[in-house]
Tab-separated table of C-alpha atoms in Angstrom:
chain	number	residue	atom	x	y	z
M	28	LEU	CA	44.121	12.060	-16.301
M	29	ALA	CA	42.261	15.263	-16.884
M	30	LYS	CA	39.807	13.898	-19.421
M	31	THR	CA	37.107	16.141	-20.660
M	32	THR	CA	33.448	15.468	-21.327
M	33	GLN	CA	31.345	17.658	-23.590
M	34	PRO	CA	27.956	17.192	-25.202
M	35	ILE	CA	28.284	15.641	-28.642
M	36	SER	CA	26.092	18.143	-30.439
M	37	MET	CA	23.926	21.241	-29.893
M	38	ASP	CA	21.482	23.155	-32.056
M	39	SER	CA	20.663	26.815	-31.715
M	40	TYR	CA	19.049	29.693	-33.631
M	41	GLU	CA	20.649	32.808	-34.926
M	42	GLY	CA	20.786	35.604	-32.281
M	43	GLN	CA	20.671	33.266	-29.335
M	44	GLU	CA	23.324	32.848	-26.622
M	45	VAL	CA	24.850	29.399	-26.638
M	46	ASN	CA	26.488	27.807	-23.600
M	47	ILE	CA	28.648	24.682	-23.944
M	48	THR	CA	29.703	23.036	-20.729
M	49	CYS	CA	32.835	20.867	-20.353
M	50	SER	CA	33.465	18.602	-17.436
M	51	HIS	CA	37.055	17.985	-16.267
M	52	ASN	CA	36.823	16.395	-12.827
M	53	ASN	CA	40.556	15.526	-12.562
M	54	ILE	CA	42.007	18.854	-13.647
M	55	ALA	CA	45.458	19.476	-12.218
M	56	THR	CA	46.340	22.502	-10.158
M	57	ASN	CA	48.561	24.014	-12.928
M	58	ASP	CA	46.150	23.333	-15.859
M	59	TYR	CA	44.589	26.028	-17.881
M	60	ILE	CA	41.273	25.417	-19.711
M	61	THR	CA	41.351	26.248	-23.321
M	62	TRP	CA	38.705	26.265	-26.020
M	63	TYR	CA	39.195	25.870	-29.725
M	64	GLN	CA	36.830	26.231	-32.746
M	65	GLN	CA	37.066	24.085	-35.832
M	66	PHE	CA	35.385	24.575	-39.221
M	67	PRO	CA	35.185	21.658	-41.650
M	68	SER	CA	38.517	20.820	-43.289
M	69	GLN	CA	40.339	23.574	-41.393
M	70	GLY	CA	42.692	23.434	-38.400
M	71	PRO	CA	41.304	24.335	-34.937
M	72	ARG	CA	41.474	27.966	-33.981
M	73	PHE	CA	41.998	29.251	-30.440
M	74	ILE	CA	38.992	30.955	-28.966
M	75	ILE	CA	39.588	31.576	-25.244
M	76	GLN	CA	41.559	30.399	-22.248
M	77	GLY	CA	41.148	30.703	-18.542
M	78	TYR	CA	42.304	29.433	-15.172
M	79	LYS	CA	39.441	30.423	-12.830
M	80	THR	CA	36.425	32.710	-12.479
M	81	LYS	CA	35.480	34.488	-15.738
M	82	VAL	CA	37.364	35.525	-18.869
M	83	THR	CA	35.862	37.508	-21.670
M	84	ASN	CA	37.200	38.489	-25.033
M	85	GLU	CA	35.651	39.874	-28.291
M	86	VAL	CA	34.454	36.398	-29.302
M	87	ALA	CA	33.279	34.580	-26.174
M	88	SER	CA	33.199	34.309	-22.430
M	89	LEU	CA	34.489	31.508	-20.262
M	90	PHE	CA	33.030	30.741	-16.863
M	91	ILE	CA	34.962	28.529	-14.454
M	92	PRO	CA	33.582	27.729	-11.014
M	93	ALA	CA	35.731	27.725	-7.879
M	94	ASP	CA	36.373	23.985	-7.925
M	95	ARG	CA	37.450	24.133	-11.606
M	96	LYS	CA	35.869	20.742	-12.347
M	97	SER	CA	33.866	22.175	-15.230
M	98	SER	CA	33.816	25.230	-17.473
M	99	THR	CA	31.240	26.819	-19.699
M	100	LEU	CA	31.957	28.527	-23.037
M	101	SER	CA	29.444	31.195	-23.829
M	102	LEU	CA	28.914	32.492	-27.281
M	103	PRO	CA	26.715	35.610	-27.365
M	104	ARG	CA	24.221	36.097	-30.211
M	105	VAL	CA	25.379	33.315	-32.510
M	106	SER	CA	25.212	33.534	-36.259
M	107	LEU	CA	25.180	30.894	-38.993
M	108	SER	CA	28.995	31.311	-39.302
M	109	ASP	CA	29.421	30.024	-35.685
M	110	THR	CA	28.417	26.571	-36.902
M	111	ALA	CA	31.524	24.480	-36.047
M	112	VAL	CA	33.032	22.003	-33.645
M	113	TYR	CA	34.086	23.377	-30.282
M	114	TYR	CA	36.789	21.581	-28.285
M	115	CYS	CA	37.495	21.954	-24.573
M	116	LEU	CA	41.091	21.184	-23.565
M	117	VAL	CA	43.046	20.951	-20.364
M	118	GLY	CA	46.628	19.893	-19.911
M	119	ASP	CA	47.072	16.146	-19.552
M	120	TYR	CA	49.819	13.657	-18.806
M	121	TRP	CA	50.591	10.292	-20.109
M	122	ASP	CA	51.690	7.553	-17.759
M	123	SER	CA	55.309	8.514	-18.527
M	124	GLY	CA	54.594	11.979	-17.264
M	125	THR	CA	54.882	13.667	-20.661
M	126	TYR	CA	52.729	16.727	-21.209
M	127	LYS	CA	50.216	16.799	-23.977
M	128	TYR	CA	46.894	18.166	-24.944
M	129	ILE	CA	43.920	15.909	-25.435
M	130	PHE	CA	41.442	16.950	-28.091
M	131	GLY	CA	38.271	14.993	-27.509
M	132	THR	CA	35.444	14.677	-30.037
M	133	GLY	CA	34.219	18.142	-29.245
M	134	THR	CA	30.751	19.603	-29.409
M	135	ARG	CA	29.214	20.051	-32.867
M	136	LEU	CA	27.290	23.256	-32.796
M	137	LYS	CA	24.712	23.857	-35.575
M	138	VAL	CA	23.168	27.312	-35.825
M	139	LEU	CA	19.864	27.425	-37.562
M	140	ALA	CA	18.332	30.382	-39.384
L	29	ASP	CA	51.433	34.842	-45.651
L	30	ALA	CA	50.130	32.034	-43.437
L	31	ASP	CA	51.827	31.503	-40.105
L	32	VAL	CA	51.786	27.714	-40.461
L	33	THR	CA	52.062	26.070	-43.934
L	34	GLN	CA	51.787	22.485	-44.825
L	35	THR	CA	52.763	20.686	-48.023
L	36	PRO	CA	51.269	18.910	-49.809
L	37	ARG	CA	47.691	19.912	-49.178
L	38	ASN	CA	46.350	16.811	-50.726
L	39	ARG	CA	48.059	13.514	-51.533
L	40	ILE	CA	46.953	10.149	-52.859
L	41	THR	CA	49.383	7.293	-52.468
L	42	LYS	CA	49.439	3.529	-52.504
L	43	THR	CA	49.863	1.009	-49.741
L	44	GLY	CA	53.497	0.466	-48.921
L	45	LYS	CA	54.812	3.778	-50.214
L	46	ARG	CA	56.902	6.120	-48.194
L	47	ILE	CA	55.526	9.661	-47.850
L	48	MET	CA	56.572	12.779	-46.134
L	49	LEU	CA	54.400	15.631	-45.018
L	50	GLU	CA	56.168	18.920	-44.337
L	51	CYS	CA	55.339	21.816	-42.065
L	52	SER	CA	56.859	25.254	-41.759
L	53	GLN	CA	55.992	28.006	-39.265
L	54	THR	CA	56.893	31.640	-39.008
L	55	LYS	CA	55.504	32.194	-35.473
L	56	GLY	CA	58.871	31.740	-33.948
L	57	HIS	CA	57.614	29.214	-31.445
L	58	ASP	CA	59.831	26.322	-30.251
L	59	ARG	CA	56.956	23.807	-29.941
L	60	MET	CA	55.633	21.995	-32.891
L	61	TYR	CA	53.047	19.220	-33.180
L	62	TRP	CA	51.582	16.676	-35.638
L	63	TYR	CA	47.965	15.535	-35.285
L	64	ARG	CA	45.667	13.355	-37.315
L	65	GLN	CA	41.930	13.667	-37.632
L	66	ASP	CA	39.596	10.950	-38.820
L	67	PRO	CA	36.155	11.896	-40.186
L	68	GLY	CA	33.757	13.034	-37.462
L	69	LEU	CA	36.408	12.581	-34.708
L	70	GLY	CA	38.657	14.761	-32.759
L	71	LEU	CA	42.389	15.304	-33.161
L	72	GLN	CA	44.891	12.715	-31.998
L	73	LEU	CA	48.470	13.677	-31.274
L	74	ILE	CA	51.145	11.770	-33.246
L	75	TYR	CA	54.355	13.455	-32.301
L	76	TYR	CA	55.441	16.715	-30.751
L	77	SER	CA	58.702	18.552	-30.390
L	78	PHE	CA	59.557	21.176	-27.706
L	79	ASP	CA	62.732	22.308	-29.450
L	80	VAL	CA	65.027	21.239	-32.252
L	81	LYS	CA	66.717	18.496	-30.233
L	82	ASP	CA	63.494	17.209	-28.629
L	83	ILE	CA	61.151	14.632	-30.168
L	84	ASN	CA	58.300	13.009	-28.179
L	85	LYS	CA	55.716	10.382	-29.052
L	86	GLY	CA	52.047	11.258	-28.841
L	87	GLU	CA	49.019	9.002	-28.480
L	88	ILE	CA	49.313	7.253	-31.880
L	89	SER	CA	52.985	7.317	-33.009
L	90	ASP	CA	53.160	3.740	-34.343
L	91	GLY	CA	53.689	3.783	-38.093
L	92	TYR	CA	55.005	7.384	-38.166
L	93	SER	CA	58.309	9.131	-37.696
L	94	VAL	CA	59.210	12.776	-37.525
L	95	SER	CA	62.205	15.078	-38.073
L	96	ARG	CA	62.734	18.498	-36.642
L	97	GLN	CA	65.110	20.037	-39.148
L	98	ALA	CA	65.052	23.515	-37.687
L	99	GLN	CA	63.085	25.582	-35.239
L	100	ALA	CA	60.642	26.448	-38.153
L	101	LYS	CA	60.368	23.010	-39.781
L	102	PHE	CA	58.843	19.717	-38.622
L	103	SER	CA	58.172	16.876	-41.045
L	104	LEU	CA	56.099	13.768	-40.619
L	105	SER	CA	56.872	10.544	-42.444
L	106	LEU	CA	54.946	7.401	-43.026
L	107	GLU	CA	57.589	4.785	-43.820
L	108	SER	CA	55.139	2.322	-45.348
L	109	ALA	CA	51.657	3.794	-45.768
L	110	ILE	CA	48.588	1.672	-44.994
L	111	PRO	CA	44.917	2.407	-45.840
L	112	ASN	CA	43.994	3.148	-42.154
L	113	GLN	CA	46.380	6.075	-42.222
L	114	THR	CA	44.012	7.837	-44.568
L	115	ALA	CA	43.156	10.953	-42.644
L	116	LEU	CA	43.457	14.710	-42.333
L	117	TYR	CA	46.810	15.666	-40.875
L	118	PHE	CA	47.463	18.938	-39.076
L	119	CYS	CA	50.679	20.546	-38.010
L	120	ALA	CA	50.643	23.030	-35.162
L	121	THR	CA	52.961	25.311	-33.343
L	122	GLY	CA	52.544	27.489	-30.282
L	123	SER	CA	53.258	27.940	-26.634
L	124	GLU	CA	52.201	25.570	-23.844
L	125	ASN	CA	48.657	26.906	-23.715
L	126	GLU	CA	47.889	28.018	-27.230
L	127	GLN	CA	48.436	26.300	-30.584
L	128	PHE	CA	48.296	27.639	-34.070
L	129	PHE	CA	47.273	25.144	-36.693
L	130	GLY	CA	48.152	24.754	-40.360
L	131	PRO	CA	45.543	24.218	-43.071
L	132	GLY	CA	45.865	20.493	-43.037
L	133	THR	CA	46.991	17.811	-45.475
L	134	ARG	CA	44.389	15.359	-46.725
L	135	LEU	CA	46.123	12.004	-47.170
L	136	THR	CA	44.464	9.062	-48.930
L	137	VAL	CA	46.242	5.640	-48.924
L	138	LEU	CA	44.769	3.271	-51.466
């Protein structure tokens, strides 16, 4: 099972770059790596997705090494509004072989002034 | 208008009552999902549906049932609510690799 492991929490200051690393040692060949952001009492929101190497969009960058056993979400110059929980997801399978996502407990990022 | 809507947004009910949470989406996706979230925890998948005739159990389906009335509608029912089903419930839709979530339904079972 492609279980993910992330730090429980992180603190940062405004204007800094934040890197959140996710471990997924058992990632399957066809799995993509996806990151979501969740604010309190709201549904998660898609941030970025990648398969290998580096992906960048207007919000974040995603770095994936060649072995794909980990990934790093990079948030440039964070602001107070980036305070949220960040989830790393990869595809996963139940024993019955049915596809599903696993949302772990995520990383609680707190941005300080 | 929101792409994924959930009704009600808040509900307080009593133990043993039947309750239905409804979800509608205008994204045009075939896949729909129901999750629950307990305070301070991640999301757990209850049920998911890949098309109108397809229903699949997730991690924590016991005590819940679903109905996929149309491509755009997916409802979640608690046949006999119990207090440990107090949680925030999210509906989602999307493709295999990206999901769009609704605003959530906060359910309290007394």
